[in-house]
């Protein structure tokens, strides 16, 4: 037969290999039906063409996450895909909706943490990488959406990880539907906490697994209508009872026996236990301990687990007593008795163990012995006791041990179920089935028969489900599937369970006949099923039989089938244990019903198991199933070892290959239209060039290729088995032809290029040679012409040289003669001129010397005399001028003093006028005294003016200051006249000095009188000021106690030295004096004391007239107005929030910070809380964020902890409650400038003027509450922005998928529209962020807080994008990297436009996704070393993250590869080292939702605020009680 079209020379194929199961290679020869393949390991293999499978050379290097996406769905393709993914630590792979889980044999905590659960919660199936959480999520969502129960079937052989997978399923379901249960423990916690108990009593070490479950477990999680777990139940199947008595090397018995032998000494002494080697049931194997497991610690853990599930200490003691009794029972040996076929206890050691067994079971020793060595036969006539031989006695002993242990295990399961509790009202559940996988050993017995029967039953259910899924896929795509045959294994099930002729029925029949043996049973099977194709009789055995299961043929030994199938309890054993004085043991063996004791009722393990299995199948059929197939990669239980043959066997046993066979019966290859066109568009390029629809284009390509039997669905192309290979062969032909065409064109191009180069070289050589000949000819001609020219020039040169020599000689002679005559004439003229000059110079020098000597003598004489006279006069004039300057200084000082007094007087008059207008009606009683004071002030002013005028006149009448004039001495007569004038000036100076002295005395007297008047005026003004301040304080007094009025009256009447000094101190602080302004006289203290007395006398009746109720009402009214005001949006004054400034100034003015009890703080907090109830109103949130941060900053810089803790209660109450006490306390605790500003009612001018207030508890609590509200508002704004951009981030992580067909003519415009639409998602994020920025700017939110918001938002974007990149392989592509990079550029542009003040370092928060995207888009990745990647390209990313990106990367644009295999290997080594060093191996990032700032950070970041000139709102301006808020000019 000719080779199929899909296998040709050069094809890459898979062939069978005895070591590796399958190996790939290249076909180099085809001989009929034999194919010769050159394998990758260098060997040559020859195989039949029917057993050769094509290999997909274009498969991704990291494999595919769903094996239905494989181009060739066959056994070697599946195995290779699993091997590639396991090498990358991708332990989960889908086959449709079936999850294959390969045991990694190492901890991978990052795959199962809470963050990973959050990623899979609600995610569509297949959207993220395969995971056990995805299967659990699909089951939970299907249950909630459809209201139907679901089940998850976990299967696999021992060591495949079924139990761990079940735990992960339970954890995730608990995460989705957890709810607090009784005593603070959830239902799922109770189920999980029951695992250690069940593992201790139901798990054991086998050849393949150290913790193998030797029973099947079905956990039902019950849910209420809201999806919360409301109850649970645990069902168990087929405990391996025979293990209690029989174990093989190197296995162990159940864990509980070894745990009890490792218990504390007092426990071991109580149960008379010792080393496990001393017990027959344990020493049949040489294995007593497990590597890395401490049985003593496990015993403590088991005790703790029993406590958790509700097993009391008495019950625990009874349980371990039963376990110890089984161990002692196993050590009871028998010997032949005196009678025929009888037996007795062998020795004293056996007797001791028998006694210990009876003691622990609390039964009669004699009865126990009789039950072991005798058997009661019931006949119609009588009851006969028949002795048992030693072999039968051992069988009776082992039967009793197995029965007790089986009943004990059933009791534990019932106890756990009752502890967990079931919900009778639950209508929906999720069941998790942890069931043993298919087993095929060298020797297989009844347990393997039941296990494989279970797997056959589950395989039928599995096949039906797979076929159903296939049908749903075909129906969804609207294709015809009616002719597809269903692969069924019903014939095997009929062979095993059919009545009356099944194996189980025949086994039960044989068990009911006492004379039946395993040989008769085997012969019965051979006779019954001799024609059954599934039943095979071995040739060399009389008691063995073989069944052809779905996973292969299994040979069973029928030797122990009859014994192991019997389930009834021996009547003597039942009676013995029912009569036990131990209530726990008696409860394990309740008395049987009367009819059950009849011989007609027979029970067997096989029948009971079949009923349980049918019940399980009914439950599964009523649920929507989901499948997880666990696979053990190797038998040495070590990581990174992938044994192909072992895994292929497990895939067969797990039914995965059977599912693939079902898929192959239909349409195993499915490709979307775009994928199909991308791969096979080269077969018909003319079709792609048109504007055909994708579906039509696929149809045209398939028709052109002449394929039959395929189907075109709505979104996919469905190909029959082999058609993909045929298309690939056609494609390979087209690509090969194209390659040959390219090679031909390249060879033509190279040959022509070589010819042109050769021709060009020849032409150039010829041209060079011709050039050389021409050069030589030219050189010869040039030499001849040069010789003629040289001869001509030489002759001319010789003649000219002769002529020039004669001419030069003649000219030289003539020149010498003429020069000699000229030199003689010049010498004579020079001598004559020199003689004349010498004579003239000598005559001039004699005359000039005589003149200069006369002039020098005259000048020296004149200067000496003049200097003498001038120095004498200068000394006199300086003395006179010095006396006149002192007088002028005195005059100037007096003028300055007068001006200062005048200004001071005007200032005091203005202050007095302002105060009179403000409180005119309240100081009417003082008008007379004030008028008197004013008249005195006017008289003082008049006297001051008169004195000033007198002083001014005296100064004006004084003569002007004598000025120095330069003295020019003309001659001796002038000196005499000047002397006379100086004498007259001296006389005038003396008279002027007398007049000045008189004026100075008058000025001093006037100044003294003026100072006295100013002092009186100052005292009067101070008194008026203090009266007005006192009246205002009385109006705003917060005390509401009558006792305070009495204390106030006593303080006003009783004038103490402390009061006087305090008043004096207040006066000093109000008007501090400087040396320039003058000093207070000594009489001030007395005047102030009088003032204090008069003030006290005046205030006492006012206090009595104003009741305390009026003050409280006014205070309440002011608070109501303030609250009503801040409920409105008061806006901003400049950049300062008005509401915060108004609140702060009011609280400070009312001294609310210093009181022990007030409600104003609570009302403000409630107002803020009511304003931010609408969490979606970002404008309101930003407004209050600005106000609360400003108010908190003011409080932070104002409040300080109270330092008055050491005062006595009475003193503290009096000082804080009374008016003068509060005034004195405020003055003591504040600087002078603060005291001045508040007593004058002028408010605050700058933030520097904020005084430190000793805050009481309400103020400090208010500050804490305000801080909490600030953090809450900040978090609400941040979370609102996160909520808004979260859907957009999900759309931004993956680039659009465009097929090759979309890139050809006619589709570029559509692709551009798609690109523009998808980049709009990034722009939407930028718009959202920018809108929030504008909102915060409009509300003047401090840039520090805005910076923190956007920093956390960008960190959130970084986490979401990066985690999605690592969880979805389709995102780790080259084109997707370019797409995300373009989106990140949009965010970078926003950061630049927002400026660093608001954006800050937000761009740096995207470092993980930026470096990851940078790695995706770089070229030549295989050339990059690990050091370059970790140090230069991606220094921030961990080795786990780099490893995952490197292994998941695929280039969908250029087809390049990821980093080299050496780099991958180095990464794996580093990851292993990190795991050994206990470094976290999680590759996902976590979002930080904490508050990233403190109150001190806000206080330091905000600038100082000037709150003095804040214009209060109209509602406050209209109220007289808020006059202190008005600006100073008003």
PDB file of C-alpha atoms in Angstrom, residues 13-25 39 41 45 47 51-53 74-80 83 633 642-652 657:
ATOM      1  CA  UNK A  13       6.921  12.329  12.829  1.00  0.00           C
ATOM      2  CA  UNK A  14       6.612  10.432  16.101  1.00  0.00           C
ATOM      3  CA  UNK A  15       7.597   6.775  16.342  1.00  0.00           C
ATOM      4  CA  UNK A  16       7.379   4.327  19.214  1.00  0.00           C
ATOM      5  CA  UNK A  17      10.423   3.869  21.426  1.00  0.00           C
ATOM      6  CA  UNK A  18      10.834   1.156  24.085  1.00  0.00           C
ATOM      7  CA  UNK A  19      12.502   3.549  26.534  1.00  0.00           C
ATOM      8  CA  UNK A  20      10.877   6.923  25.914  1.00  0.00           C
ATOM      9  CA  UNK A  21       7.509   5.568  24.731  1.00  0.00           C
ATOM     10  CA  UNK A  22       7.585   8.027  21.801  1.00  0.00           C
ATOM     11  CA  UNK A  23      10.437   9.824  20.086  1.00  0.00           C
ATOM     12  CA  UNK A  24      10.438  12.367  17.283  1.00  0.00           C
ATOM     13  CA  UNK A  25      12.465  12.255  14.092  1.00  0.00           C
ATOM     14  CA  UNK A  39      15.400  10.134  15.398  1.00  0.00           C
ATOM     15  CA  UNK A  41      18.923  10.950  19.485  1.00  0.00           C
ATOM     16  CA  UNK A  45      13.983   3.561  13.565  1.00  0.00           C
ATOM     17  CA  UNK A  47       8.083   1.375  11.834  1.00  0.00           C
ATOM     18  CA  UNK A  51       2.000   3.479  13.720  1.00  0.00           C
ATOM     19  CA  UNK A  52       3.703   6.712  12.701  1.00  0.00           C
ATOM     20  CA  UNK A  53       2.084   9.974  13.717  1.00  0.00           C
ATOM     21  CA  UNK A  74      -2.862  11.887  19.340  1.00  0.00           C
ATOM     22  CA  UNK A  75      -0.977  10.076  22.087  1.00  0.00           C
ATOM     23  CA  UNK A  76       2.582  11.362  21.365  1.00  0.00           C
ATOM     24  CA  UNK A  77       1.319  14.905  20.835  1.00  0.00           C
ATOM     25  CA  UNK A  78      -0.439  14.883  24.204  1.00  0.00           C
ATOM     26  CA  UNK A  79       2.602  13.417  25.938  1.00  0.00           C
ATOM     27  CA  UNK A  80       4.990  15.938  24.374  1.00  0.00           C
ATOM     28  CA  UNK A  83       6.303  17.230  29.065  1.00  0.00           C
ATOM     29  CA  UNK A 633       5.292  11.923  36.754  1.00  0.00           C
ATOM     30  CA  UNK A 642       9.124  13.083  33.647  1.00  0.00           C
ATOM     31  CA  UNK A 643       8.823   9.362  32.871  1.00  0.00           C
ATOM     32  CA  UNK A 644       7.027   9.041  29.541  1.00  0.00           C
ATOM     33  CA  UNK A 645       6.052   5.383  29.789  1.00  0.00           C
ATOM     34  CA  UNK A 646       4.688   5.793  33.299  1.00  0.00           C
ATOM     35  CA  UNK A 647       2.617   8.826  32.344  1.00  0.00           C
ATOM     36  CA  UNK A 648       1.245   7.207  29.192  1.00  0.00           C
ATOM     37  CA  UNK A 649       0.007   4.321  31.328  1.00  0.00           C
ATOM     38  CA  UNK A 650      -1.640   6.732  33.770  1.00  0.00           C
ATOM     39  CA  UNK A 651      -3.268   8.672  30.927  1.00  0.00           C
ATOM     40  CA  UNK A 652      -4.711   5.397  29.701  1.00  0.00           C
ATOM     41  CA  UNK A 657      -6.546   8.814  25.983  1.00  0.00           C
TER      42      UNK A 657
END
